[in-house]
Short mmCIF file of C-alpha atoms in Angstrom, two decimals:
data_model
loop_
_atom_site.label_atom_id
_atom_site.label_comp_id
_atom_site.label_asym_id
_atom_site.label_seq_id
_atom_site.Cartn_x
_atom_site.Cartn_y
_atom_site.Cartn_z
CA GLY A 197 83.53 101.29 130.78
CA ASP A 198 83.54 101.46 134.61
CA ARG A 199 85.62 104.63 134.67
CA LEU A 200 82.97 106.46 132.67
CA ASN A 201 80.51 105.82 135.50
CA LEU A 202 82.70 107.77 137.94
CA LYS A 203 81.96 111.44 138.60
CA PRO A 204 84.39 113.75 136.76
CA TYR A 205 87.07 115.16 139.05
CA GLU A 206 87.99 118.46 137.37
CA ALA A 207 86.42 118.52 133.92
CA PRO A 208 82.71 118.75 133.16
CA CYS A 209 82.72 115.18 131.82
CA ASN A 210 84.78 112.00 131.59
CA VAL A 211 86.27 111.28 128.18
CA CYS A 212 87.31 107.91 126.83
CA VAL A 213 89.31 107.88 123.57
CA VAL A 214 89.57 104.66 121.56
CA GLU A 215 92.23 104.89 118.85
CA ASP A 216 92.05 102.55 115.84
CA ALA A 217 88.48 101.65 116.81
CA HIS A 218 88.20 99.58 113.63
CA MET A 219 90.69 97.11 115.11
CA MET A 220 88.33 96.03 117.91
CA ARG A 221 87.48 92.34 118.00
CA GLN A 222 83.82 91.32 117.93
CA GLU A 223 83.65 90.99 121.73
CA ALA A 224 85.08 94.47 122.30
CA ALA A 225 82.77 96.01 119.69
CA ASN A 226 79.75 94.42 121.37
CA ALA A 227 80.87 95.71 124.79
CA MET A 228 81.36 99.17 123.23
CA LEU A 229 77.87 98.95 121.76
CA LYS A 230 76.35 98.38 125.21
CA ILE A 231 78.07 101.51 126.52
CA LEU A 232 76.97 103.54 123.48
CA GLU A 233 73.36 102.38 123.88
CA GLU A 234 73.21 103.64 127.46
CA PRO A 235 76.09 106.07 127.97
CA PRO A 236 76.88 107.02 131.56
CA ALA A 237 75.97 110.56 132.57
CA ALA A 238 78.68 113.21 132.17
CA SER A 239 80.71 111.01 129.83
CA MET A 240 81.92 111.14 126.24
CA MET A 241 83.42 108.40 124.08
CA ILE A 242 85.57 109.29 121.11
CA LEU A 243 86.21 106.52 118.59
CA ILE A 244 89.06 107.26 116.20
CA SER A 245 89.23 105.33 112.96
CA GLY A 246 90.56 105.91 109.50
CA LYS A 247 88.52 102.92 108.31
CA LYS A 248 84.91 103.55 109.23
CA GLU A 249 83.73 100.71 106.96
CA LEU A 250 85.37 98.20 109.33
CA LEU A 251 83.28 99.32 112.32
CA LEU A 252 80.04 97.53 113.14
CA PRO A 253 77.10 99.35 111.55
CA THR A 254 75.33 99.35 114.92
CA VAL A 255 78.31 101.17 116.49
CA ILE A 256 78.38 103.71 113.65
CA SER A 257 74.63 104.36 113.99
CA ARG A 258 75.09 105.41 117.63
CA CYS A 259 77.92 107.86 116.96
CA SER A 260 78.21 111.33 115.52
CA GLU A 261 80.84 111.54 112.80
CA VAL A 262 83.46 114.28 112.85
CA ARG A 263 85.79 114.29 109.85
CA PHE A 264 89.34 115.61 110.01
CA ARG A 265 91.33 116.54 106.95
CA TYR A 266 94.83 115.23 106.59
CA LEU A 267 97.74 117.46 105.71
CA GLY A 268 98.97 117.72 102.16
CA ALA A 269 101.78 115.39 101.10
CA ALA A 270 104.37 118.19 100.99
CA ASP A 271 103.52 119.40 104.52
CA THR A 272 103.53 115.86 105.87
CA ALA A 273 106.87 115.11 104.19
CA GLY A 274 108.34 118.28 105.67
CA ILE A 275 107.28 117.25 109.17
CA LEU A 276 108.75 113.76 108.67
CA GLU A 277 112.07 115.18 107.50
CA LYS A 278 112.26 117.64 110.39
CA GLU A 279 110.79 115.61 113.27
CA ALA A 280 111.64 112.02 112.32
CA GLY A 281 114.86 112.61 110.41
CA ALA A 282 113.52 110.90 107.29
CA ASP A 283 115.34 111.48 104.02
CA GLU A 284 113.38 113.22 101.26
CA ARG A 285 112.48 110.04 99.32
CA THR A 286 111.31 108.21 102.44
CA ALA A 287 109.39 111.23 103.70
CA HIS A 288 107.48 111.61 100.44
CA PHE A 289 106.69 107.90 100.27
CA LEU A 290 105.40 107.86 103.86
CA ALA A 291 103.45 111.09 103.35
CA SER A 292 101.62 109.48 100.47
CA PHE A 293 101.21 106.04 102.05
CA SER A 294 99.87 107.50 105.33
CA GLN A 295 97.48 109.71 103.35
CA GLY A 296 98.82 112.86 104.98
CA SER A 297 98.97 111.72 108.60
CA PRO A 298 102.37 112.53 110.15
CA GLY A 299 101.58 110.48 113.28
CA ALA A 300 100.62 107.42 111.28
CA ALA A 301 103.69 107.86 109.07
CA MET A 302 106.02 108.01 112.08
CA GLU A 303 104.40 104.89 113.51
CA MET A 304 104.89 103.16 110.15
CA MET A 305 108.56 104.09 110.25
CA LYS A 306 108.93 102.60 113.73
CA LYS A 307 107.26 99.38 112.61
CA GLY A 308 109.68 98.88 109.70
CA LEU A 309 107.43 99.82 106.79
CA ILE A 310 110.36 101.20 104.79
CA GLU A 311 112.22 97.91 105.09
CA ARG A 312 109.06 96.03 104.04
CA ARG A 313 108.62 98.39 101.09
CA ASP A 314 112.20 97.76 99.98
CA ALA A 315 111.78 93.99 100.30
CA LEU A 316 108.52 94.08 98.34
CA SER A 317 110.12 96.26 95.69
CA LEU A 318 112.95 93.75 95.33
CA THR A 319 110.42 90.91 95.02
CA LEU A 320 108.55 92.78 92.30
CA GLU A 321 111.83 93.44 90.46
CA ARG A 322 112.60 89.72 90.55
CA ILE A 323 109.15 88.86 89.22
CA SER A 324 109.36 91.43 86.44
CA SER A 325 112.77 90.18 85.34
CA ALA A 326 111.75 86.52 85.49
CA GLU A 327 111.63 84.57 82.28
CA GLN A 328 108.10 83.44 83.08
CA ALA A 329 106.02 86.09 81.36
CA ALA A 330 102.86 84.90 83.15
CA TYR A 331 103.96 86.85 86.22
CA MET A 332 103.61 90.09 84.30
CA GLY A 333 100.31 89.34 82.60
CA TRP A 334 97.22 91.44 83.26
CA ASP A 335 93.89 91.32 81.53
CA SER A 336 93.75 95.04 80.82
CA GLU A 337 96.02 97.96 80.09
CA SER A 338 93.42 100.51 81.22
CA LYS A 339 94.65 102.51 84.21
CA ASP A 340 91.17 102.64 85.76
CA VAL A 341 90.70 98.89 85.41
CA LEU A 342 94.13 98.21 86.92
CA ILE A 343 93.37 100.44 89.91
CA GLU A 344 90.01 98.73 90.43
CA ASP A 345 91.71 95.33 90.19
CA ILE A 346 94.23 96.35 92.84
CA GLU A 347 91.43 97.66 95.08
CA MET A 348 89.62 94.33 94.68
CA MET A 349 92.82 92.47 95.58
CA LEU A 350 93.03 94.56 98.75
CA MET A 351 89.42 93.70 99.53
CA PHE A 352 90.15 89.99 99.05
CA LEU A 353 93.15 90.24 101.39
CA ARG A 354 91.04 92.12 103.97
CA ASP A 355 88.37 89.43 103.77
CA ALA A 356 91.02 86.73 104.22
CA VAL A 357 92.21 88.42 107.42
CA PHE A 358 88.65 88.64 108.78
CA ALA A 359 87.98 85.02 107.83
CA GLY A 360 91.16 84.03 109.69
CA GLU A 361 89.90 85.89 112.75
CA GLY A 362 86.51 84.16 112.55
CA LEU A 363 84.72 87.41 111.70
CA ARG A 364 82.57 86.08 108.84
CA GLU A 365 80.00 88.87 109.28
CA MET A 366 82.68 91.48 108.42
CA ILE A 367 83.57 89.87 105.09
CA LEU A 368 82.54 91.99 102.10
CA ASP A 369 82.69 89.36 99.35
CA LYS A 370 80.63 86.48 100.79
CA ARG A 371 80.94 83.95 98.02
#
């Protein structure tokens, strides 16, 4: 915040870029809010987030939204094969999982996402081959219902993470 109060040296304004703004803790978001309420002269803050719904509504209300389209899966996979040396199967998986963001996909590779995917896949294979049929039960065979159920499971997991961080106000399902 203090740097934004300095006079720009060469450019017409100071710029502060906050990547993954949705990952800010409550204290950081509140500090950011103070800066956004009274921005220093000749300054610009850019908050980057692929998960706008995780930002505080008060932060969102003080920002102008600029949307960027991601690349198509084929283009992203091509970049991953060429630049990151990913094999075709891995490149297509990461292109889909990163929703068309080559940078995010490369970061996922570095953090071992492929190894985690393989371990999860093995776990699911073990469950599906288990003699206990209860593991494979689901209340519906409708594709739309299954997708909604999976999305709800993701929401529950997200809420569990926020609860663990003491961020009760960020929880979506406040039962």
